[in-house]
Amino acid sequence: MLFLTAKPDFVPDKILLLPDNIANQIAAGEVIQRPASAVKELLENAVDAGATEIKLIIQDAGKSLIQVIDNGSGMSETDARMCFERHATSKIQKIEDLFQIRTMGFRGEALASIAAVAQVELKTKKADEDAGTYIEVENSVVKKQEPVAVPGGTSIAMKNLFFNVPARRNFLKSNAAELRHIIDEFTRVALSFPNVFFSLTSNGQQVFHLEAGSLKQRIVQLLGNNYNAKLVSVKEETDYMNIYGFVGKPETAKKTRGDQYFFVNNRFIKSPYLNHAVMNAYQEMIPSDSFPLYVLFIDLNPEQVDVNVHPTKQEIKFEDEKIVYAFVQAAIKHALAQFSITPTLDFDLDASIQQLPSIQQPFTESKQSAAASTSIFKGFTQKHQAHFIEKSDLKNWKDFYESTESEMGNRKSEVSSLMPENHESFSSNLKHQTSDFSELTQLLNTYLVIPSKNGFLIIHQQSAHERVKYEQLKKAGKENPVAVQKTMFPSTLELSPADSAVMEEIINDLHYLGYLIEPFGKNAFVIQGTPADVDAGNEKHVIDILLEQYKHFNPELKFSKREKLIRSLARQQSIKAGTRLTQKEMQQLVNDLFACEQPNINPDGNPTYLEFKQEQLERMFGK
Ligand code: ADP
Ligand code: MG
């Protein structure tokens, strides 16, 4: 007591309750990260309200305006006020409801978040009421409310996103990038509700106009006409779960992960595990490095899934994952077999599917490529990699060189006069050295083996060439643009609206890297020229792949546009694994690789070569 009263009264208490608007702004950060997140929430609210017509209007990629107009249930005057309160929802009432969710939203956070970080104008009217309600909210505060004459339904306009949180506003990407995110979200919602009319208007131009129709029509409207007649229907029903949707015929498989959509109870999800199930069903029908289209809907009792594990709700947990996996795989095998694309495949839901080791393990791209190598080599690289990859830069390369050199005996003086301090002489050393080899050996059309005096190197030809190309392009980017070779017969490219947005974003950088491409009307472009060393006649394909790769760069990686492009190009122009090389080509590749500034890794950070030293080999043989 004495202690308490002795407290000097000039020390103030420290804990304050945050004002509502600040608390809301902080909480909003989780729900609304970018314009596309608001688009998703507003579209889903319209769907939840039972709308049959939903129009999305945006300005400046959603940075200045996102408006969603629906003809759904509308809200009463009281609800119109309530909906901006945090945790205000009409979709759940008691905790048990959480396990029976059939609506897209349920947290009651979206509108509160939007109202905290933008200026919002809401107009809404229930069908059976005479007057509607108009409300203006800014910074979580209602600015204005009055009756208004409007048709039944709701219109929400959200202006100047993050106007009051400059740090977040600055964090937004270019309009082209933000627009692409919006189109992604729009596509997902529009795919899951093909019986609802959707339109998207961007800066006064209508990008999508999707009449209500079948799922197949919706897929073709959204993802492109070239899928028409190339879709295989998937449909299986059981007591436990149903699956329906479409997969692309094997010939439509693309070189990069593109049009792949899973929906569980109509909610878009990302699931590498289920993706693996689909890929497995295609095994041996498509090259292992290509990706088929799929738009698949899994319906199961909501009690069997937990949609709540991730705040933005893209990941879900299944009660029994393995059953879902086996079911998906069997359904797709069945569908593909029925269309006599594949002769005889077992498509029963048999136990053996569930016991495949691959089911137990996550699927990674490195696994895919590892499967290409022999088991012995696999054993080497995977088990012992840690010992052998010289995670080095030039220092270790120099070690390698030096130990080689010291054993070269009679050539010592000659070589040491070349003893490098810079990279160029490294390469000349290596040239010197490689010319010493009678032959370079290529294994599995993928690996080059070079003996060294104290062991040997295994070079991965594609990774090595990616490094070479990457440095060449990087240099071109820094110094002079790559020379453009004008094509004799310019070809036109028709792109989906989403791809056009990407193309516009990168068109200038592409020019710098040797691709001259010009806009040509709505969603179309003309390829006027390509780099001199790219084969003519193939431009369209090259650009297609480039766009695919560019789009699927992990958005978390903060590369500049040009860096992304250079990486995509390097990968694309590289000699692929599985390509037979002549002696001359091998020599050239090895020389080019070791002329690089950082020869030991490819642009993705994977090793370009592994070094096996004699003493390490001996240790492995127990000597
Ligand atoms: P949630 O969707 O998780 O319930 P929201 O913040 O998105 O939370 O919306 C709050 C509530 O406002 C909803 O539960 C719904 O009752 C109402 N609401 C929102 N948008 C609409 C709309 N377009 N039409 C009718 N009611 C809506
Ligand atoms: Mg909602």
XYZ file of C-alpha atoms and ligand atoms in Angstrom:
651
model
C 0.000 0.000 0.000
C 2.739 2.271 1.054
C 4.380 1.343 -2.160
C 1.390 2.382 -4.221
C 0.807 5.666 -2.531
C 4.471 6.412 -2.877
C 4.098 6.387 -6.619
C 4.927 9.867 -7.799
C 1.828 11.238 -9.451
C 3.629 12.904 -12.329
C 4.183 9.518 -14.046
C 1.196 9.154 -16.352
C -0.455 5.852 -17.194
C 0.705 4.576 -20.493
C -2.040 2.421 -21.908
C -4.627 4.130 -24.076
C -7.435 2.692 -26.139
C -6.815 3.388 -29.794
C -9.437 5.559 -31.415
C -11.767 3.486 -33.590
C -10.539 4.848 -36.868
C -6.934 3.956 -36.114
C -7.853 0.496 -34.839
C -9.856 -0.010 -38.011
C -7.006 1.152 -40.197
C -4.674 -1.322 -38.575
C -7.153 -4.163 -38.881
C -7.889 -3.172 -42.472
C -4.308 -3.956 -43.380
C -5.071 -7.650 -43.111
C -8.132 -7.598 -45.306
C -7.355 -4.904 -47.858
C -3.810 -5.097 -49.120
C -4.372 -3.724 -52.578
C -7.209 -2.714 -54.883
C -7.710 -6.335 -55.910
C -8.522 -7.356 -52.329
C -11.319 -4.781 -52.204
C -12.581 -5.982 -55.575
C -12.768 -9.526 -54.265
C -14.669 -8.524 -51.127
C -17.151 -6.320 -52.958
C -17.831 -8.907 -55.678
C -18.334 -11.597 -53.074
C -20.753 -9.422 -51.125
C -22.780 -8.931 -54.300
C -22.817 -12.683 -54.930
C -23.815 -13.333 -51.309
C -26.668 -10.861 -51.750
C -28.055 -13.113 -54.473
C -27.369 -10.746 -57.364
C -27.819 -12.023 -60.918
C -26.062 -9.015 -62.442
C -22.815 -7.604 -61.119
C -20.903 -4.747 -62.666
C -17.405 -3.784 -61.663
C -16.120 -0.365 -62.615
C -12.588 0.770 -61.908
C -10.437 3.811 -62.544
C -6.639 3.819 -62.399
C -6.445 0.133 -61.605
C -8.703 0.690 -58.614
C -6.468 3.316 -57.067
C -8.976 6.120 -57.609
C -12.225 4.166 -57.954
C -13.621 0.696 -57.396
C -17.362 0.464 -57.810
C -19.547 -2.612 -57.685
C -23.183 -2.386 -58.717
C -25.460 -5.338 -58.069
C -29.146 -6.187 -58.318
C -29.111 -8.285 -55.148
C -31.138 -8.081 -51.957
C -30.134 -4.558 -50.986
C -30.059 -3.340 -47.392
C -32.504 -1.639 -45.066
C -31.603 1.780 -43.712
C -30.375 0.315 -40.442
C -28.354 -2.404 -42.132
C -26.814 0.155 -44.441
C -25.414 1.898 -41.389
C -24.537 -1.246 -39.561
C -22.620 -2.877 -42.391
C -19.609 -0.605 -41.857
C -19.175 -1.701 -38.244
C -16.436 -4.183 -37.558
C -17.755 -7.733 -37.059
C -21.088 -6.709 -38.522
C -22.370 -9.601 -40.570
C -25.713 -11.082 -41.451
C -24.099 -14.375 -42.355
C -23.403 -16.062 -39.052
C -25.226 -15.770 -35.772
C -23.746 -18.458 -33.578
C -20.474 -20.291 -33.412
C -21.940 -23.476 -34.930
C -22.741 -21.530 -38.087
C -19.023 -21.286 -38.734
C -18.991 -24.936 -39.705
C -21.860 -24.637 -42.158
C -20.783 -21.660 -44.169
C -22.346 -21.431 -47.598
C -21.673 -17.757 -48.264
C -18.423 -16.244 -49.532
C -18.049 -13.808 -46.641
C -18.724 -14.361 -42.973
C -16.248 -12.337 -40.967
C -18.001 -9.019 -41.203
C -14.725 -7.218 -41.690
C -14.607 -6.218 -45.310
C -16.786 -3.132 -45.343
C -15.402 -1.903 -42.029
C -11.908 -2.230 -43.454
C -12.771 -0.524 -46.703
C -14.426 2.338 -44.848
C -11.272 2.765 -42.781
C -8.949 3.254 -45.740
C -11.049 4.884 -48.464
C -13.905 7.260 -49.132
C -17.017 5.155 -49.572
C -20.383 5.953 -51.099
C -23.106 3.388 -50.607
C -26.478 3.395 -52.319
C -28.778 0.550 -51.497
C -32.432 -0.397 -51.575
C -34.367 -3.533 -50.782
C -36.749 -4.619 -53.496
C -39.815 -4.250 -51.277
C -39.020 -0.802 -49.930
C -39.871 2.482 -51.565
C -36.838 4.544 -50.817
C -33.249 3.591 -50.709
C -30.428 4.851 -48.493
C -27.389 6.894 -49.437
C -24.443 6.928 -47.050
C -21.021 8.504 -47.296
C -18.263 7.215 -45.023
C -14.692 8.402 -44.716
C -12.057 7.346 -42.197
C -14.662 5.091 -40.537
C -16.906 8.116 -39.896
C -20.338 8.578 -41.463
C -20.281 11.946 -43.265
C -23.686 11.995 -44.773
C -26.861 9.946 -44.848
C -30.058 10.600 -46.784
C -32.843 8.795 -48.594
C -32.305 8.252 -52.275
C -34.302 6.941 -55.214
C -32.447 3.942 -56.643
C -33.366 0.602 -58.183
C -33.295 -2.486 -55.968
C -29.810 -3.668 -55.114
C -26.587 -2.085 -53.972
C -23.932 0.166 -55.412
C -20.735 0.673 -53.459
C -18.129 3.104 -54.734
C -14.808 3.180 -53.009
C -12.659 6.150 -53.862
C -9.006 6.986 -53.329
C -7.903 3.833 -51.629
C -5.384 4.475 -48.825
C -5.863 8.248 -49.147
C -5.284 8.423 -45.390
C -2.478 5.848 -45.199
C 0.172 7.275 -47.527
C 2.691 4.563 -46.682
C 0.336 1.934 -48.035
C -0.581 3.979 -51.044
C 3.069 4.307 -51.982
C 3.449 0.592 -51.662
C 1.013 -0.040 -54.526
C 2.506 -1.276 -57.775
C 2.138 0.140 -61.261
C -1.361 0.376 -62.695
C -0.665 -2.513 -65.048
C 0.385 -4.733 -62.171
C -2.556 -3.774 -59.959
C -4.945 -4.217 -62.871
C -3.671 -7.705 -63.399
C -4.375 -8.581 -59.765
C -7.869 -7.195 -60.194
C -8.442 -9.234 -63.326
C -7.220 -12.332 -61.484
C -9.747 -11.820 -58.695
C -12.494 -10.952 -61.144
C -11.727 -14.120 -63.119
C -11.915 -16.313 -60.039
C -15.278 -14.958 -58.921
C -16.686 -14.963 -62.459
C -15.589 -18.587 -62.957
C -17.312 -19.747 -59.815
C -20.631 -18.101 -60.695
C -21.212 -18.645 -64.421
C -24.939 -18.188 -63.930
C -24.398 -14.568 -62.913
C -23.788 -11.769 -65.410
C -20.503 -9.952 -64.799
C -18.875 -7.017 -66.500
C -15.631 -5.183 -65.898
C -15.077 -1.654 -67.102
C -11.637 -0.128 -66.688
C -11.074 3.576 -67.360
C -14.291 3.755 -69.339
C -13.478 0.748 -71.507
C -15.366 -2.496 -71.133
C -12.823 -5.268 -70.674
C -15.237 -8.136 -69.957
C -18.908 -8.621 -70.686
C -19.881 -12.070 -69.472
C -23.438 -13.158 -70.137
C -24.833 -15.706 -67.720
C -24.382 -19.176 -69.159
C -22.706 -22.519 -68.681
C -19.359 -23.029 -67.001
C -17.871 -24.030 -70.329
C -19.006 -20.788 -71.938
C -17.618 -18.840 -69.009
C -14.230 -20.525 -69.275
C -14.008 -19.740 -72.960
C -15.170 -16.136 -72.435
C -12.568 -15.594 -69.755
C -9.582 -17.677 -70.731
C -9.740 -17.473 -74.488
C -11.403 -18.954 -77.504
C -8.565 -21.320 -78.216
C -9.859 -23.549 -75.421
C -13.142 -24.033 -77.227
C -13.457 -27.699 -78.263
C -10.383 -28.489 -76.201
C -12.086 -28.936 -72.857
C -12.836 -32.292 -71.308
C -15.700 -32.448 -68.855
C -15.033 -33.867 -65.392
C -17.917 -35.038 -63.266
C -18.028 -37.566 -60.459
C -20.437 -37.780 -57.592
C -20.221 -39.731 -54.370
C -21.853 -39.515 -50.992
C -18.755 -37.925 -49.582
C -17.966 -35.361 -52.238
C -18.602 -34.242 -55.799
C -16.251 -32.920 -58.396
C -17.147 -31.208 -61.628
C -15.548 -28.853 -64.089
C -13.219 -29.028 -67.043
C -9.662 -29.951 -67.813
C -7.789 -29.089 -70.992
C -6.902 -31.749 -73.504
C -3.222 -32.589 -73.189
C -2.271 -30.566 -76.266
C -3.389 -27.354 -74.550
C -0.832 -27.750 -71.764
C 1.332 -24.677 -71.415
C 4.953 -24.312 -70.518
C 4.199 -22.524 -67.290
C 1.556 -22.806 -64.662
C -1.265 -20.715 -65.996
C -4.942 -21.363 -66.107
C -5.342 -23.642 -63.144
C -8.215 -23.134 -60.760
C -9.532 -25.125 -57.854
C -12.679 -24.165 -56.041
C -13.873 -25.841 -52.903
C -17.513 -25.134 -52.149
C -17.207 -22.394 -54.758
C -14.335 -20.700 -52.993
C -11.086 -20.317 -54.937
C -8.249 -22.096 -53.197
C -4.563 -22.719 -53.756
C -3.498 -26.259 -53.083
C -0.169 -27.645 -54.274
C -1.363 -30.995 -52.960
C -4.455 -31.174 -55.143
C -2.524 -29.712 -58.032
C -0.249 -32.691 -57.716
C -3.231 -34.987 -57.964
C -4.204 -33.418 -61.279
C -0.660 -33.472 -62.619
C -0.417 -37.107 -61.691
C -3.515 -37.925 -63.691
C -1.859 -36.413 -66.757
C 1.316 -38.371 -66.286
C 2.836 -39.502 -69.548
C 0.308 -37.545 -71.566
C 2.108 -34.245 -71.344
C 5.781 -33.379 -70.941
C 6.725 -33.224 -67.300
C 7.484 -29.521 -67.516
C 4.133 -28.406 -68.860
C 0.885 -27.509 -67.209
C -2.656 -28.369 -68.298
C -5.648 -26.100 -67.878
C -8.091 -27.038 -65.196
C -11.117 -25.413 -63.662
C -12.388 -27.798 -61.033
C -15.053 -27.501 -58.397
C -15.097 -29.755 -55.398
C -18.200 -29.751 -53.270
C -18.266 -31.410 -49.936
C -19.955 -30.992 -46.626
C -18.614 -27.750 -45.128
C -17.929 -29.685 -41.956
C -15.222 -31.545 -43.835
C -13.227 -28.413 -44.552
C -11.838 -25.635 -42.500
C -11.866 -22.469 -44.544
C -10.723 -20.486 -41.633
C -7.038 -21.321 -41.537
C -5.884 -18.381 -43.619
C -7.045 -14.789 -43.291
C -7.454 -14.294 -47.011
C -8.992 -17.709 -47.190
C -7.064 -19.185 -50.102
C -5.765 -22.147 -48.213
C -7.989 -24.701 -46.647
C -7.647 -27.819 -44.571
C -9.490 -30.971 -45.482
C -10.646 -33.349 -42.834
C -9.255 -36.222 -44.878
C -6.781 -34.986 -47.440
C -5.832 -38.308 -48.906
C -9.334 -39.246 -49.896
C -9.744 -35.918 -51.643
C -6.442 -36.438 -53.441
C -7.309 -39.914 -54.661
C -10.762 -38.818 -55.674
C -9.511 -35.874 -57.726
C -6.896 -37.949 -59.455
C -9.286 -40.776 -60.268
C -11.939 -38.392 -61.567
C -9.524 -36.774 -63.973
C -8.039 -40.025 -65.179
C -11.565 -41.187 -65.782
C -12.480 -38.067 -67.733
C -9.362 -38.239 -69.876
C -9.848 -41.944 -70.521
C -13.459 -41.462 -71.521
C -12.441 -39.043 -74.164
C -10.165 -41.767 -75.427
C -7.195 -39.553 -74.980
C -5.526 -42.237 -73.045
C -6.212 -45.907 -73.832
C -6.439 -47.877 -70.617
C -6.032 -46.282 -67.280
C -7.325 -47.502 -64.013
C -9.578 -44.896 -62.634
C -11.063 -46.703 -59.717
C -10.655 -45.145 -56.380
C -8.362 -47.889 -55.281
C -6.210 -48.045 -52.237
C -3.018 -48.243 -54.222
C -3.413 -44.648 -55.264
C -3.390 -43.599 -51.704
C -0.286 -45.536 -50.938
C 1.881 -43.975 -53.597
C 4.805 -42.359 -51.859
C 4.258 -39.206 -53.828
C 0.984 -38.696 -52.057
C 2.754 -38.461 -48.803
C 5.167 -35.838 -49.974
C 4.670 -32.370 -51.299
C 5.415 -32.016 -54.944
C 8.157 -29.639 -55.956
C 9.626 -28.705 -59.259
C 13.023 -29.888 -58.184
C 11.530 -33.293 -57.618
C 10.267 -33.296 -61.151
C 13.661 -32.667 -62.614
C 15.343 -34.975 -60.170
C 13.185 -37.740 -61.514
C 14.948 -37.289 -64.820
C 18.268 -38.357 -63.492
C 19.389 -41.874 -62.728
C 19.012 -43.211 -59.258
C 22.752 -43.358 -58.766
C 23.180 -39.787 -59.698
C 20.209 -38.866 -57.617
C 21.819 -40.558 -54.685
C 24.909 -38.517 -55.211
C 23.304 -35.183 -55.616
C 20.594 -35.393 -53.042
C 22.269 -37.239 -50.240
C 25.620 -35.651 -50.450
C 24.929 -32.371 -52.084
C 25.770 -30.459 -48.998
C 29.336 -31.660 -49.184
C 29.865 -31.040 -52.820
C 28.183 -27.895 -53.885
C 30.770 -25.286 -53.532
C 28.413 -22.577 -52.408
C 31.150 -20.359 -53.424
C 31.836 -17.457 -55.560
C 35.125 -17.092 -57.278
C 37.133 -17.836 -54.244
C 36.325 -21.500 -54.391
C 36.563 -21.579 -58.084
C 40.031 -20.313 -57.586
C 40.678 -23.097 -55.076
C 39.574 -25.528 -57.666
C 41.796 -23.955 -60.196
C 44.769 -23.726 -57.879
C 44.703 -27.308 -56.797
C 44.404 -28.327 -60.400
C 47.187 -26.079 -61.326
C 49.543 -27.277 -58.626
C 49.218 -30.774 -59.947
C 49.808 -29.822 -63.468
C 53.539 -30.011 -62.850
C 55.372 -29.337 -66.028
C 52.906 -26.762 -67.239
C 53.138 -24.847 -64.050
C 55.060 -21.821 -65.169
C 53.003 -21.432 -68.256
C 49.802 -21.598 -66.329
C 50.875 -19.427 -63.476
C 51.718 -16.693 -65.879
C 48.026 -16.734 -66.604
C 47.252 -16.929 -62.933
C 44.136 -14.881 -62.761
C 43.170 -12.077 -60.568
C 40.201 -11.268 -62.727
C 37.478 -13.344 -64.248
C 38.558 -13.036 -67.805
C 41.814 -14.790 -67.215
C 39.917 -17.451 -65.314
C 38.114 -18.241 -68.436
C 41.214 -18.254 -70.520
C 42.713 -20.613 -68.011
C 39.771 -22.794 -68.285
C 39.846 -22.684 -72.021
C 43.400 -23.706 -71.766
C 42.456 -26.455 -69.506
C 39.469 -27.715 -71.424
C 41.383 -27.827 -74.661
C 43.521 -30.243 -72.791
C 40.654 -32.680 -72.532
C 40.361 -35.083 -75.363
C 36.572 -35.148 -75.155
C 33.838 -33.682 -73.019
C 31.205 -36.194 -72.043
C 27.500 -35.508 -72.030
C 25.340 -37.676 -69.803
C 21.594 -38.062 -70.158
C 21.663 -35.232 -72.688
C 21.738 -32.915 -69.704
C 25.009 -33.084 -67.788
C 28.528 -32.372 -68.972
C 31.351 -34.074 -67.187
C 34.737 -32.426 -67.065
C 37.636 -34.156 -65.433
C 39.871 -32.093 -63.258
C 43.189 -33.214 -61.895
C 41.784 -33.763 -58.426
C 38.298 -34.916 -59.297
C 35.637 -33.910 -61.733
C 32.854 -31.436 -62.340
C 29.337 -32.154 -63.443
C 27.760 -29.201 -65.195
C 24.026 -28.888 -65.657
C 23.794 -27.632 -69.203
C 20.550 -25.715 -68.859
C 21.416 -24.020 -65.587
C 24.832 -23.185 -66.968
C 23.431 -21.707 -70.133
C 20.828 -19.744 -68.170
C 23.682 -18.125 -66.288
C 25.480 -17.325 -69.525
C 22.392 -15.843 -71.162
C 21.476 -13.956 -68.023
C 24.806 -12.189 -67.849
C 24.748 -11.414 -71.559
C 21.284 -9.888 -71.327
C 22.108 -8.039 -68.172
C 25.074 -6.483 -69.850
C 22.987 -5.562 -72.861
C 20.467 -3.969 -70.529
C 23.141 -1.875 -68.869
C 25.032 -0.826 -71.914
C 23.397 -0.673 -75.300
C 20.037 -2.106 -76.166
C 20.084 -5.461 -77.912
C 19.972 -4.993 -81.676
C 16.530 -5.566 -83.115
C 16.230 -7.514 -86.309
C 13.097 -6.407 -88.110
C 10.937 -9.299 -89.154
C 10.048 -9.531 -92.799
C 6.484 -10.584 -92.123
C 5.358 -9.059 -88.840
C 3.011 -11.372 -87.014
C 0.116 -10.260 -84.850
C -0.508 -11.424 -81.348
C -3.988 -11.594 -79.910
C -3.909 -11.643 -76.161
C -6.434 -12.038 -73.398
C -7.235 -8.767 -71.601
C -5.087 -9.859 -68.675
C -2.116 -10.618 -70.887
C -2.517 -7.333 -72.759
C -2.241 -5.501 -69.491
C 1.008 -7.325 -68.806
C 2.274 -6.689 -72.313
C 1.672 -2.971 -71.992
C 3.618 -2.997 -68.796
C 6.710 -4.578 -70.318
C 6.647 -3.366 -73.896
C 9.383 -0.737 -73.436
C 11.743 -3.030 -71.619
C 11.183 -5.680 -74.240
C 12.317 -3.223 -76.864
C 15.513 -2.696 -74.953
C 16.080 -6.416 -74.943
C 15.616 -6.724 -78.676
C 11.880 -7.329 -79.089
C 10.049 -4.622 -80.984
C 6.345 -4.965 -80.311
C 3.643 -2.421 -81.049
C 0.044 -2.127 -79.889
C -2.435 -2.935 -82.622
C -5.979 -2.221 -81.516
C -7.714 -3.729 -78.539
C -5.802 -6.617 -76.969
C -3.689 -7.080 -80.084
C -0.036 -6.422 -80.837
C 2.311 -6.699 -83.793
C 5.758 -8.212 -83.453
C 7.961 -6.013 -85.618
C 11.330 -7.413 -84.652
C 13.254 -9.809 -82.440
C 16.861 -10.065 -81.262
C 19.167 -11.012 -84.083
C 20.023 -14.375 -82.566
C 16.441 -15.566 -82.132
C 15.195 -17.782 -84.935
C 12.645 -16.143 -87.183
C 9.245 -17.716 -87.554
C 8.965 -18.560 -83.918
C 8.334 -15.098 -82.482
C 4.769 -15.667 -81.398
C 5.620 -18.729 -79.433
C 8.584 -16.980 -77.878
C 6.432 -14.074 -76.714
C 3.731 -16.416 -75.432
C 6.179 -18.247 -73.246
C 7.764 -15.036 -72.144
C 4.431 -13.654 -70.964
C 3.626 -16.856 -69.177
C 6.917 -16.847 -67.335
C 6.747 -13.178 -66.555
C 3.266 -13.505 -65.114
C 4.173 -16.326 -62.864
C 7.117 -14.830 -61.173
C 6.514 -15.010 -57.507
C 5.053 -11.574 -56.726
C 6.812 -11.638 -53.384
C 10.143 -11.374 -55.161
C 10.747 -7.706 -55.560
C 12.474 -7.773 -58.926
C 12.290 -4.826 -61.222
C 10.361 -5.328 -64.423
C 13.551 -5.542 -66.396
C 15.136 -8.018 -64.030
C 12.090 -10.255 -64.330
C 12.217 -9.987 -68.083
C 15.896 -10.767 -68.244
C 15.376 -13.799 -66.070
C 12.491 -15.006 -68.192
C 14.419 -14.462 -71.387
C 17.520 -16.166 -70.075
C 15.502 -19.198 -69.130
C 13.720 -19.209 -72.407
C 16.719 -18.779 -74.653
C 18.793 -21.336 -72.809
C 19.761 -24.755 -74.088
C 17.296 -27.093 -72.464
C 18.033 -30.181 -70.450
C 17.601 -33.160 -72.734
C 19.238 -31.518 -75.738
C 22.080 -33.385 -77.357
C 25.163 -31.191 -77.746
C 28.118 -31.476 -80.086
C 31.688 -31.338 -78.797
C 31.942 -27.816 -80.080
C 28.772 -26.707 -78.332
C 29.911 -28.270 -75.092
C 33.286 -26.553 -75.258
C 31.614 -23.264 -76.019
C 29.203 -23.613 -73.113
C 31.931 -24.482 -70.654
C 34.060 -21.577 -71.803
C 31.148 -19.149 -71.677
C 30.126 -20.339 -68.254
C 33.478 -19.758 -66.685
C 33.756 -16.384 -68.333
C 30.738 -15.347 -66.247
C 31.021 -13.121 -63.249
C 29.273 -15.676 -61.113
C 29.556 -19.000 -62.842
C 28.530 -21.239 -59.956
C 24.795 -20.585 -59.792
C 22.001 -19.986 -62.257
C 19.780 -16.900 -61.892
C 17.423 -18.797 -59.576
C 20.296 -19.639 -57.267
C 20.606 -23.303 -58.171
C 24.091 -24.674 -58.764
C 25.321 -24.747 -62.347
C 27.893 -27.387 -61.518
C 28.836 -29.751 -58.762
C 32.374 -30.541 -57.940
C 33.481 -33.968 -56.840
C 36.925 -34.023 -55.334
C 39.056 -37.084 -55.111
C 39.210 -37.151 -51.353
C 35.464 -36.812 -51.166
C 35.027 -39.690 -53.555
C 37.371 -41.775 -51.516
C 35.505 -40.986 -48.363
C 32.284 -42.079 -49.993
C 33.863 -45.334 -51.024
C 34.983 -45.839 -47.450
C 38.672 -45.547 -48.321
P -19.385 -10.309 -44.482
O -19.526 -10.418 -45.960
O -18.234 -11.116 -43.964
O -20.659 -10.562 -43.754
P -18.913 -7.522 -45.020
O -18.209 -6.482 -44.252
O -18.385 -7.854 -46.357
O -18.964 -8.820 -44.127
O -20.427 -7.106 -45.148
C -21.176 -6.849 -43.975
C -22.649 -7.092 -44.202
O -23.178 -6.091 -45.073
C -22.963 -8.398 -44.873
O -23.072 -9.470 -43.948
C -24.288 -8.104 -45.579
O -25.354 -8.300 -44.686
C -24.195 -6.627 -45.882
N -23.810 -6.390 -47.301
C -22.583 -6.100 -47.758
N -22.587 -5.926 -49.098
C -23.849 -6.120 -49.505
C -24.492 -6.090 -50.791
N -23.812 -5.836 -51.917
N -25.837 -6.320 -50.810
C -26.512 -6.598 -49.686
N -25.966 -6.637 -48.463
C -24.640 -6.409 -48.360
Mg -18.187 -9.764 -47.345
